[in-house]
Amino acid sequence: MLSDGPIVSASTCKRLIDAARCAVGAQMPCSLAANRGQDYRSLPAEACGPGFLAELAASGLISAAAKATGIAARSGEDIMLARTARLEGAPASRGVLNLHHDRHKRDGRLATFMINLATVNDGGETFFPAAGVGEHDPVARDLRQAFERGERFVMPTADLATACERRLHAWREGATGEMGVGVSALAGTALWWDSVGGHAQDGAWHSPCLVTGVAAEKFTITFFKAPPPVWSSMLLN
């Protein structure tokens, strides 16, 4: 689902970016993204420093993520900040960056809540190639089979990634029919989705799209929502 307009102000987004920028700058870029002409860096919220954590607590996003997903906030929750920009001198390719399912690192991730902190006018969308398509859609079927094999990440050179990229271009061109759903990066807007259960599991596969603007930066905060560990409940009881 997509929020009906921004849920936080542009000034709040800027404060969050400014508070995290030093930590993001010290982070090593992802080599896989560099191969696609992108400077992509991500790090846990707690690694962004106390100033960022204070801004995050004041922003209202923690409670917004809990309300949207129905999963309460808790200490030590899985929250990541990411920044994507086009590498200087890289060609302005308009494809997908890394097609994946959010359960590729932790199977306990039941839902995702993502907030865009910056507006990107050229590329930078989040694309869901199997969202809103039928059960027998070939891309949804192939993604489902990959998931069942334990594969939660698709290499950019794979045929399946190429098929998803074709869908992205068709969606951008306004083609009609079942072709997936894309969401542009607009500062302050949020999107969230379930990662388990039937069509939701197929539709949860997604990819950030390459940022093509020379000076554009995409910043996001992502809450990977999961229930509290069983052992903590046992201790409390």
Coordinates of N, CA and C in Angstrom, one line a residue:
M1 N 0.8 -1.2 0.0 CA 0.0 0.0 0.0 C 0.9 1.2 0.0
L2 N 0.3 2.3 -0.5 CA 1.0 3.6 -0.6 C 0.3 4.6 0.2
S3 N 1.0 5.4 0.9 CA 0.4 6.5 1.7 C -0.3 7.5 0.8
D4 N -1.3 8.1 1.3 CA -2.1 9.1 0.5 C -1.3 10.5 0.8
G5 N -0.2 10.6 0.1 CA 0.6 11.8 0.2 C 1.6 11.6 1.3
P6 N 2.4 12.7 1.5 CA 3.5 12.6 2.6 C 2.9 12.4 4.0
I7 N 3.6 11.6 4.7 CA 3.2 11.4 6.1 C 4.1 12.1 7.1
V8 N 5.3 12.6 6.6 CA 6.1 13.5 7.3 C 6.5 14.6 6.4
S9 N 6.9 15.7 7.1 CA 7.2 17.0 6.3 C 8.6 16.9 5.6
A10 N 8.8 17.7 4.6 CA 10.1 17.8 4.0 C 11.2 18.2 4.9
S11 N 10.9 19.1 5.9 CA 11.9 19.5 6.9 C 12.3 18.3 7.8
T12 N 11.4 17.4 8.1 CA 11.7 16.2 8.9 C 12.6 15.3 8.1
C13 N 12.3 15.1 6.8 CA 13.1 14.3 6.0 C 14.5 14.8 5.9
K14 N 14.6 16.1 5.7 CA 15.9 16.8 5.6 C 16.7 16.6 6.9
R15 N 16.1 16.7 8.1 CA 16.8 16.5 9.3 C 17.3 15.1 9.5
L16 N 16.5 14.1 9.0 CA 16.9 12.7 9.1 C 18.1 12.5 8.2
I17 N 18.1 13.0 7.0 CA 19.2 12.8 6.1 C 20.4 13.5 6.6
D18 N 20.3 14.7 7.1 CA 21.5 15.4 7.6 C 22.1 14.7 8.8
A19 N 21.2 14.1 9.7 CA 21.7 13.4 10.8 C 22.4 12.1 10.5
A20 N 22.1 11.6 9.4 CA 22.7 10.3 9.0 C 23.8 10.4 8.0
R21 N 24.0 11.6 7.4 CA 24.9 11.7 6.2 C 26.4 11.3 6.6
C22 N 26.8 11.7 7.7 CA 28.2 11.4 8.1 C 28.5 9.9 8.2
A23 N 27.5 9.2 8.8 CA 27.7 7.8 8.9 C 27.5 7.1 7.6
V24 N 26.6 7.6 6.8 CA 26.5 7.0 5.4 C 27.7 7.2 4.6
G25 N 28.3 8.4 4.7 CA 29.6 8.6 4.0 C 30.7 7.8 4.3
A26 N 30.7 7.3 5.6 CA 31.8 6.4 6.1 C 31.6 5.0 5.7
Q27 N 30.4 4.7 5.2 CA 30.0 3.3 4.9 C 30.6 2.9 3.5
M28 N 31.1 1.6 3.4 CA 31.6 1.2 2.1 C 30.5 1.0 1.1
P29 N 30.7 1.5 -0.1 CA 29.6 1.3 -1.2 C 29.5 -0.2 -1.5
C30 N 28.3 -0.6 -2.0 CA 28.1 -2.0 -2.4 C 28.7 -2.2 -3.8
S31 N 29.6 -3.3 -3.9 CA 30.3 -3.5 -5.1 C 29.3 -4.0 -6.2
L32 N 28.3 -4.7 -5.9 CA 27.3 -5.2 -6.9 C 26.6 -4.0 -7.5
A33 N 26.3 -3.0 -6.7 CA 25.6 -1.8 -7.2 C 26.6 -1.0 -8.1
A34 N 27.9 -1.0 -7.7 CA 28.9 -0.2 -8.5 C 29.0 -0.8 -9.9
N35 N 28.8 -2.1 -10.0 CA 28.8 -2.7 -11.3 C 27.7 -2.2 -12.2
R36 N 26.7 -1.6 -11.6 CA 25.5 -1.1 -12.4 C 25.6 0.4 -12.4
G37 N 26.7 1.0 -12.0 CA 26.9 2.5 -12.1 C 26.2 3.2 -10.9
Q38 N 26.0 2.5 -9.8 CA 25.3 3.1 -8.7 C 26.2 3.1 -7.4
D39 N 26.1 4.2 -6.7 CA 26.8 4.3 -5.4 C 25.7 4.0 -4.3
Y40 N 25.6 2.7 -3.9 CA 24.6 2.3 -2.9 C 25.2 2.0 -1.6
R41 N 24.7 2.5 -0.5 CA 25.2 2.3 0.8 C 24.0 2.1 1.8
S42 N 24.1 1.1 2.7 CA 23.0 0.9 3.7 C 23.6 0.6 5.0
L43 N 23.0 0.9 6.1 CA 23.4 0.6 7.4 C 22.3 0.6 8.4
P44 N 22.4 -0.1 9.5 CA 21.3 -0.2 10.5 C 21.1 1.2 11.1
A45 N 19.9 1.5 11.5 CA 19.6 2.8 12.1 C 20.5 3.1 13.3
E46 N 20.8 2.1 14.1 CA 21.6 2.4 15.3 C 23.1 2.8 14.9
A47 N 23.5 2.4 13.7 CA 24.9 2.8 13.3 C 24.9 4.2 12.8
C48 N 23.8 4.9 12.6 CA 23.7 6.2 12.1 C 24.0 7.3 13.2
G49 N 24.1 6.8 14.5 CA 24.4 7.7 15.6 C 23.3 8.2 16.4
P50 N 23.5 8.7 17.6 CA 22.5 9.1 18.5 C 21.6 10.3 18.0
G51 N 22.3 11.2 17.2 CA 21.5 12.3 16.6 C 20.4 11.8 15.7
F52 N 20.8 10.8 14.8 CA 19.8 10.2 13.9 C 18.7 9.5 14.7
L53 N 19.1 8.7 15.7 CA 18.1 8.0 16.5 C 17.1 9.0 17.1
A54 N 17.6 10.1 17.6 CA 16.7 11.1 18.2 C 15.8 11.7 17.2
E55 N 16.2 12.0 16.0 CA 15.4 12.5 15.0 C 14.3 11.5 14.6
L56 N 14.7 10.2 14.5 CA 13.8 9.1 14.1 C 12.7 9.0 15.2
A57 N 13.1 9.0 16.4 CA 12.1 8.9 17.5 C 11.1 10.1 17.5
A58 N 11.6 11.3 17.1 CA 10.7 12.5 17.1 C 9.9 12.6 15.8
S59 N 10.2 11.8 14.8 CA 9.6 11.9 13.5 C 8.2 11.3 13.5
G60 N 7.9 10.4 14.4 CA 6.6 9.7 14.3 C 6.6 8.4 13.4
L61 N 7.7 8.2 12.8 CA 7.8 7.1 11.8 C 7.7 5.7 12.5
I62 N 8.2 5.6 13.7 CA 8.2 4.3 14.4 C 6.8 3.9 14.7
S63 N 5.9 4.8 15.2 CA 4.5 4.5 15.4 C 3.8 4.3 14.1
A64 N 4.1 5.1 13.1 CA 3.5 4.9 11.8 C 3.7 3.5 11.2
A65 N 5.0 3.0 11.3 CA 5.3 1.7 10.8 C 4.5 0.6 11.5
A66 N 4.4 0.8 12.9 CA 3.6 -0.2 13.7 C 2.1 -0.2 13.3
K67 N 1.6 1.0 13.1 CA 0.1 1.1 12.8 C -0.1 0.6 11.4
A68 N 0.7 0.9 10.4 CA 0.5 0.4 9.0 C 0.6 -1.1 8.9
T69 N 1.5 -1.7 9.6 CA 1.8 -3.2 9.5 C 1.0 -4.0 10.5
G70 N 0.6 -3.4 11.6 CA -0.1 -4.1 12.6 C 0.9 -4.9 13.5
I71 N 2.2 -4.6 13.4 CA 3.2 -5.2 14.2 C 3.8 -4.2 15.1
A72 N 3.7 -4.3 16.4 CA 4.2 -3.3 17.4 C 5.7 -3.1 17.3
A73 N 6.0 -1.8 17.6 CA 7.5 -1.5 17.7 C 8.1 -2.1 18.9
R74 N 9.4 -2.4 18.8 CA 10.0 -3.0 19.9 C 11.5 -2.6 19.9
S75 N 12.2 -2.8 21.0 CA 13.6 -2.4 21.1 C 14.4 -3.4 20.2
G76 N 15.4 -2.8 19.5 CA 16.3 -3.6 18.7 C 15.6 -4.0 17.4
E77 N 14.6 -3.3 17.0 CA 13.9 -3.7 15.7 C 14.8 -3.5 14.5
D78 N 14.5 -4.2 13.4 CA 15.3 -4.2 12.2 C 15.0 -3.0 11.4
I79 N 15.8 -1.9 11.5 CA 15.5 -0.7 10.7 C 16.8 -0.4 10.0
M80 N 16.7 -0.1 8.7 CA 17.8 0.2 7.8 C 17.6 1.5 7.1
L81 N 18.7 2.3 7.0 CA 18.8 3.5 6.2 C 19.6 3.2 4.9
A82 N 19.1 3.6 3.8 CA 19.9 3.4 2.5 C 19.9 4.7 1.7
R83 N 21.0 4.8 1.0 CA 21.2 5.9 0.1 C 21.7 5.4 -1.3
T84 N 21.1 5.9 -2.3 CA 21.5 5.5 -3.7 C 21.7 6.7 -4.6
A85 N 22.8 6.7 -5.3 CA 23.1 7.8 -6.2 C 23.8 7.2 -7.5
R86 N 23.8 7.9 -8.5 CA 24.5 7.5 -9.7 C 26.0 7.9 -9.6
L87 N 26.8 6.9 -9.9 CA 28.3 7.2 -9.9 C 28.7 8.2 -10.9
E88 N 29.6 9.0 -10.6 CA 30.0 10.0 -11.6 C 30.6 9.4 -12.8
G89 N 30.2 9.8 -14.0 CA 30.6 9.2 -15.2 C 29.9 8.0 -15.7
A90 N 29.1 7.4 -14.8 CA 28.4 6.2 -15.2 C 27.3 6.5 -16.2
P91 N 27.0 5.6 -17.1 CA 25.9 5.8 -18.1 C 24.5 5.9 -17.4
A92 N 23.6 6.6 -17.9 CA 22.3 6.8 -17.3 C 21.4 5.6 -17.7
S93 N 21.7 4.4 -17.2 CA 20.9 3.2 -17.4 C 19.6 3.3 -16.6
R94 N 18.5 2.9 -17.2 CA 17.2 3.1 -16.5 C 16.6 1.7 -16.2
G95 N 17.3 0.9 -15.5 CA 16.8 -0.4 -15.2 C 16.7 -0.7 -13.7
V96 N 16.6 -1.9 -13.3 CA 16.4 -2.3 -11.9 C 17.8 -2.5 -11.3
L97 N 17.9 -2.3 -10.0 CA 19.2 -2.5 -9.3 C 19.4 -3.9 -8.8
N98 N 18.6 -4.3 -7.9 CA 18.7 -5.7 -7.4 C 17.4 -6.3 -7.0
L99 N 16.9 -7.2 -7.8 CA 15.6 -7.8 -7.5 C 15.7 -8.8 -6.4
H100 N 14.9 -8.6 -5.3 CA 15.0 -9.4 -4.2 C 13.7 -9.5 -3.4
H101 N 13.6 -10.4 -2.4 CA 12.6 -10.6 -1.5 C 13.1 -10.3 -0.1
D102 N 12.4 -9.5 0.7 CA 12.9 -9.0 2.0 C 13.2 -10.1 3.0
R103 N 12.7 -11.3 2.7 CA 13.0 -12.5 3.6 C 14.4 -13.1 3.2
H104 N 15.2 -12.5 2.4 CA 16.4 -13.1 2.0 C 17.5 -13.1 3.1
K105 N 17.3 -12.2 4.1 CA 18.3 -12.2 5.2 C 17.7 -12.7 6.5
R106 N 16.5 -12.5 6.7 CA 15.8 -13.0 7.9 C 14.4 -13.5 7.5
D107 N 14.2 -14.8 7.7 CA 12.9 -15.4 7.3 C 11.8 -14.9 8.2
G108 N 12.1 -14.3 9.4 CA 11.1 -13.8 10.3 C 10.4 -12.5 9.9
R109 N 11.0 -11.9 8.8 CA 10.4 -10.6 8.3 C 9.0 -10.9 7.7
L110 N 8.0 -10.3 8.4 CA 6.6 -10.6 7.9 C 6.1 -9.4 7.1
A111 N 6.6 -8.2 7.3 CA 6.1 -7.1 6.5 C 7.2 -6.0 6.4
T112 N 7.0 -5.2 5.5 CA 8.0 -4.1 5.3 C 7.3 -2.7 5.2
F113 N 7.9 -1.8 5.9 CA 7.4 -0.4 5.8 C 8.6 0.5 5.4
M114 N 8.4 1.2 4.3 CA 9.5 2.0 3.8 C 9.1 3.5 3.6
I115 N 9.9 4.4 4.0 CA 9.6 5.8 3.9 C 10.7 6.4 3.0
N116 N 10.3 7.2 2.0 CA 11.2 7.9 1.1 C 11.5 9.3 1.8
L117 N 12.8 9.5 1.9 CA 13.2 10.8 2.5 C 13.6 11.9 1.4
A118 N 13.7 11.5 0.2 CA 14.0 12.4 -0.9 C 13.2 12.2 -2.1
T119 N 13.0 13.2 -2.9 CA 12.3 13.1 -4.2 C 13.3 12.8 -5.3
V120 N 13.1 11.8 -6.1 CA 13.9 11.6 -7.2 C 13.1 11.6 -8.5
N121 N 13.5 12.5 -9.4 CA 12.6 12.8 -10.6 C 13.1 12.0 -11.8
D122 N 14.2 11.3 -11.7 CA 14.7 10.5 -12.9 C 15.2 9.2 -12.3
G123 N 14.4 8.2 -12.5 CA 14.7 6.9 -11.9 C 14.4 6.8 -10.5
G124 N 15.0 5.8 -9.8 CA 14.9 5.7 -8.3 C 13.5 5.2 -7.8
E125 N 12.7 4.7 -8.7 CA 11.4 4.1 -8.2 C 11.7 2.8 -7.5
T126 N 10.6 2.3 -6.8 CA 10.6 0.9 -6.3 C 9.6 0.1 -7.2
F127 N 10.1 -1.0 -7.8 CA 9.3 -1.7 -8.7 C 9.0 -3.1 -8.2
F128 N 7.7 -3.5 -8.3 CA 7.2 -4.8 -7.9 C 6.7 -5.5 -9.1
P129 N 7.5 -6.4 -9.7 CA 7.1 -7.0 -11.0 C 6.0 -7.9 -11.0
A130 N 5.6 -8.5 -9.8 CA 4.5 -9.5 -9.7 C 3.4 -9.0 -8.9
A131 N 3.3 -7.7 -8.5 CA 2.2 -7.1 -7.8 C 1.0 -6.9 -8.6
G132 N -0.1 -7.4 -8.2 CA -1.4 -7.2 -8.9 C -1.6 -8.1 -10.1
V133 N -0.7 -9.1 -10.3 CA -0.9 -10.0 -11.5 C -1.6 -11.3 -11.0
G134 N -2.0 -12.0 -12.0 CA -2.7 -13.3 -11.8 C -1.8 -14.4 -11.3
E135 N -2.4 -15.4 -10.7 CA -1.6 -16.5 -10.2 C -0.8 -17.2 -11.2
H136 N -1.2 -17.3 -12.4 CA -0.5 -18.0 -13.5 C 0.4 -17.1 -14.3
D137 N 0.6 -15.9 -13.9 CA 1.5 -15.0 -14.6 C 2.9 -15.6 -14.6
P138 N 3.6 -15.6 -15.7 CA 4.9 -16.3 -15.8 C 5.9 -15.8 -14.9
V139 N 6.0 -14.4 -14.7 CA 7.0 -13.9 -13.9 C 6.7 -14.2 -12.4
A140 N 5.4 -14.1 -12.0 CA 5.0 -14.5 -10.6 C 5.4 -15.9 -10.4
R141 N 5.1 -16.8 -11.4 CA 5.4 -18.2 -11.2 C 6.9 -18.5 -11.0
D142 N 7.7 -17.8 -11.8 CA 9.1 -18.0 -11.7 C 9.7 -17.5 -10.4
L143 N 9.2 -16.4 -10.0 CA 9.6 -15.8 -8.7 C 9.2 -16.8 -7.5
R144 N 8.0 -17.3 -7.6 CA 7.5 -18.2 -6.6 C 8.3 -19.5 -6.6
Q145 N 8.7 -20.0 -7.7 CA 9.5 -21.2 -7.7 C 10.9 -20.9 -7.2
A146 N 11.5 -19.7 -7.5 CA 12.8 -19.3 -6.9 C 12.7 -19.3 -5.4
F147 N 11.6 -18.7 -4.9 CA 11.5 -18.6 -3.4 C 11.4 -20.0 -2.8
E148 N 10.7 -20.9 -3.5 CA 10.5 -22.2 -2.9 C 11.8 -23.0 -3.0
R149 N 12.7 -22.6 -3.9 CA 14.1 -23.2 -3.9 C 15.0 -22.6 -2.9
G150 N 14.5 -21.6 -2.2 CA 15.4 -20.9 -1.2 C 16.1 -19.7 -1.8
E151 N 15.8 -19.3 -3.0 CA 16.5 -18.2 -3.6 C 15.6 -16.9 -3.4
R152 N 16.2 -15.9 -2.7 CA 15.5 -14.7 -2.4 C 16.1 -13.5 -3.1
F153 N 17.1 -13.7 -3.9 CA 17.8 -12.7 -4.6 C 18.1 -13.1 -6.1
V154 N 17.8 -12.3 -7.0 CA 18.0 -12.6 -8.4 C 19.1 -11.8 -9.0
M155 N 20.2 -12.4 -9.5 CA 21.3 -11.7 -10.1 C 20.9 -10.8 -11.3
P156 N 21.4 -9.7 -11.5 CA 21.0 -8.8 -12.6 C 21.2 -9.4 -14.0
T157 N 22.1 -10.4 -14.1 CA 22.3 -11.0 -15.4 C 21.4 -12.2 -15.7
A158 N 20.5 -12.5 -14.7 CA 19.6 -13.7 -14.9 C 18.4 -13.3 -15.9
D159 N 17.9 -14.3 -16.5 CA 16.8 -14.1 -17.5 C 15.6 -13.5 -16.7
L160 N 15.4 -13.9 -15.5 CA 14.2 -13.5 -14.7 C 14.4 -12.0 -14.4
A161 N 15.6 -11.5 -14.1 CA 15.8 -10.1 -13.9 C 15.5 -9.3 -15.2
T162 N 15.9 -9.9 -16.3 CA 15.7 -9.2 -17.6 C 14.2 -9.1 -17.9
A163 N 13.4 -10.1 -17.6 CA 12.0 -10.1 -17.8 C 11.3 -9.0 -16.9
C164 N 11.8 -8.9 -15.7 CA 11.3 -7.9 -14.7 C 11.6 -6.5 -15.2
E165 N 12.8 -6.4 -15.8 CA 13.2 -5.1 -16.3 C 12.4 -4.6 -17.5
R166 N 12.0 -5.6 -18.3 CA 11.1 -5.3 -19.5 C 9.8 -4.8 -18.9
R167 N 9.3 -5.4 -17.8 CA 8.0 -5.0 -17.2 C 8.2 -3.5 -16.7
L168 N 9.3 -3.2 -16.1 CA 9.5 -1.9 -15.6 C 9.4 -0.9 -16.8
H169 N 10.0 -1.1 -17.9 CA 10.0 -0.2 -19.0 C 8.6 -0.1 -19.5
A170 N 7.8 -1.2 -19.6 CA 6.4 -1.2 -20.0 C 5.6 -0.3 -19.1
W171 N 5.8 -0.5 -17.8 CA 5.1 0.3 -16.8 C 5.4 1.8 -17.0
R172 N 6.6 2.1 -17.2 CA 7.0 3.5 -17.4 C 6.4 4.1 -18.6
E173 N 6.2 3.3 -19.6 CA 5.6 3.8 -20.9 C 4.1 3.8 -20.8
G174 N 3.5 3.4 -19.7 CA 2.0 3.5 -19.5 C 1.3 2.3 -20.2
A175 N 1.9 1.2 -20.5 CA 1.3 0.1 -21.1 C 0.2 -0.5 -20.2
T176 N -0.9 -1.0 -20.8 CA -2.0 -1.6 -20.0 C -1.8 -3.1 -19.9
G177 N -2.5 -3.7 -18.9 CA -2.3 -5.1 -18.7 C -1.6 -5.4 -17.5
E178 N -1.3 -6.7 -17.2 CA -0.7 -7.1 -16.0 C 0.8 -7.0 -16.2
M179 N 1.4 -6.0 -15.5 CA 2.9 -5.8 -15.7 C 3.6 -5.4 -14.4
G180 N 2.9 -5.5 -13.3 CA 3.6 -5.0 -12.1 C 3.3 -3.6 -11.7
V181 N 3.8 -3.2 -10.6 CA 3.5 -1.8 -10.1 C 4.8 -1.1 -9.7
G182 N 4.9 0.1 -10.0 CA 6.1 0.9 -9.6 C 5.6 2.1 -8.8
V183 N 6.5 2.5 -7.9 CA 6.2 3.6 -7.0 C 7.4 4.6 -7.1
S184 N 7.1 5.9 -7.4 CA 8.1 6.9 -7.5 C 8.6 7.3 -6.1
A185 N 9.8 7.7 -6.0 CA 10.4 8.2 -4.8 C 10.0 9.7 -4.6
L186 N 9.1 9.9 -3.6 CA 8.6 11.3 -3.3 C 8.9 11.5 -1.8
A187 N 9.5 12.5 -1.4 CA 9.9 12.8 0.0 C 8.7 12.8 0.9
G188 N 8.8 12.0 1.9 CA 7.7 11.9 2.9 C 6.7 10.9 2.7
T189 N 6.7 10.2 1.5 CA 5.7 9.2 1.3 C 6.2 7.9 1.8
A190 N 5.2 7.0 2.1 CA 5.5 5.7 2.7 C 4.8 4.6 1.8
L191 N 5.4 3.4 1.8 CA 4.8 2.3 1.2 C 5.1 1.1 2.1
W192 N 4.1 0.2 2.1 CA 4.3 -1.0 3.0 C 3.6 -2.2 2.3
W193 N 4.1 -3.4 2.6 CA 3.6 -4.6 2.0 C 3.9 -5.8 2.9
D194 N 3.1 -6.9 2.7 CA 3.3 -8.1 3.5 C 4.3 -9.0 2.7
S195 N 5.0 -9.8 3.4 CA 6.0 -10.6 2.8 C 5.7 -12.1 2.9
V196 N 4.5 -12.4 3.4 CA 4.2 -13.9 3.6 C 2.7 -14.0 3.1
G197 N 2.4 -15.3 2.7 CA 1.1 -15.6 2.3 C 0.6 -15.4 0.9
G198 N 0.6 -16.5 0.1 CA 0.0 -16.5 -1.2 C 0.5 -15.5 -2.1
H199 N -0.4 -14.7 -2.7 CA -0.1 -13.7 -3.7 C 0.8 -12.6 -3.1
A200 N 0.6 -12.3 -1.8 CA 1.4 -11.3 -1.1 C 2.9 -11.7 -1.2
Q201 N 3.2 -13.0 -1.0 CA 4.6 -13.4 -1.1 C 5.2 -13.2 -2.5
D202 N 4.4 -13.5 -3.5 CA 4.9 -13.2 -4.9 C 5.0 -11.7 -5.1
G203 N 4.0 -10.9 -4.7 CA 4.0 -9.5 -4.9 C 5.1 -8.7 -4.1
A204 N 5.6 -9.4 -3.1 CA 6.6 -8.7 -2.3 C 8.0 -8.6 -2.9
W205 N 8.2 -9.4 -4.0 CA 9.5 -9.3 -4.7 C 9.5 -7.9 -5.3
H206 N 10.7 -7.2 -5.2 CA 10.8 -5.9 -5.7 C 12.2 -5.5 -5.9
S207 N 12.4 -4.4 -6.6 CA 13.8 -3.9 -6.8 C 13.7 -2.3 -6.8
P208 N 14.7 -1.7 -6.1 CA 14.9 -0.3 -6.3 C 15.4 -0.1 -7.8
C209 N 15.0 1.0 -8.4 CA 15.5 1.3 -9.7 C 16.7 2.2 -9.7
L210 N 17.5 2.1 -10.8 CA 18.7 2.9 -10.9 C 18.3 4.4 -10.8
V211 N 19.1 5.2 -10.1 CA 19.0 6.6 -10.1 C 19.8 7.2 -11.3
T212 N 19.1 7.9 -12.1 CA 19.8 8.3 -13.4 C 20.2 9.8 -13.3
G213 N 19.6 10.6 -12.5 CA 20.0 12.0 -12.4 C 21.4 12.2 -11.9
V214 N 22.1 13.2 -12.4 CA 23.6 13.4 -12.0 C 23.7 13.7 -10.6
A215 N 22.9 14.6 -10.0 CA 23.1 15.1 -8.6 C 22.0 14.5 -7.7
A216 N 21.2 13.6 -8.2 CA 20.1 13.1 -7.4 C 20.6 12.0 -6.4
E217 N 19.9 12.0 -5.2 CA 20.2 11.1 -4.2 C 18.9 10.5 -3.7
K218 N 18.8 9.2 -3.6 CA 17.6 8.5 -3.0 C 18.0 8.1 -1.6
F219 N 17.2 8.5 -0.6 CA 17.3 8.1 0.7 C 16.1 7.4 1.2
T220 N 16.2 6.3 1.9 CA 15.0 5.6 2.4 C 15.3 5.1 3.8
I221 N 14.3 5.0 4.6 CA 14.3 4.2 5.9 C 13.4 3.1 5.8
T222 N 13.8 1.9 6.0 CA 13.0 0.7 5.9 C 12.9 0.0 7.2
F223 N 11.7 -0.3 7.6 CA 11.4 -1.1 8.8 C 11.0 -2.5 8.4
F224 N 11.8 -3.5 8.8 CA 11.5 -4.9 8.5 C 10.8 -5.4 9.7
K225 N 9.5 -5.5 9.7 CA 8.7 -5.8 10.8 C 8.6 -7.4 11.1
A226 N 8.9 -7.7 12.3 CA 8.8 -9.1 12.7 C 8.3 -9.2 14.1
P227 N 7.7 -10.3 14.5 CA 7.2 -10.5 15.9 C 8.3 -10.6 16.8
P228 N 8.0 -10.3 18.1 CA 9.1 -10.4 19.1 C 9.6 -11.9 19.2
P229 N 10.9 -12.1 19.6 CA 11.4 -13.4 19.7 C 10.6 -14.2 20.8
V230 N 10.5 -15.5 20.5 CA 9.7 -16.4 21.4 C 10.4 -16.4 22.8
W231 N 11.7 -16.4 22.8 CA 12.4 -16.6 24.1 C 12.1 -15.4 25.0
S232 N 11.9 -14.2 24.5 CA 11.6 -13.0 25.3 C 10.3 -13.1 26.0
S233 N 9.3 -13.7 25.3 CA 8.0 -13.9 25.8 C 8.0 -14.9 26.9
M234 N 8.8 -16.0 26.7 CA 8.9 -17.0 27.7 C 9.5 -16.4 29.0
L235 N 10.5 -15.6 28.9 CA 11.1 -15.0 30.1 C 10.2 -14.1 30.8
L236 N 9.4 -13.3 30.0 CA 8.4 -12.4 30.7 C 7.3 -13.2 31.4
N237 N 7.0 -14.3 30.9 CA 5.9 -15.1 31.5 C 6.4 -16.0 32.6

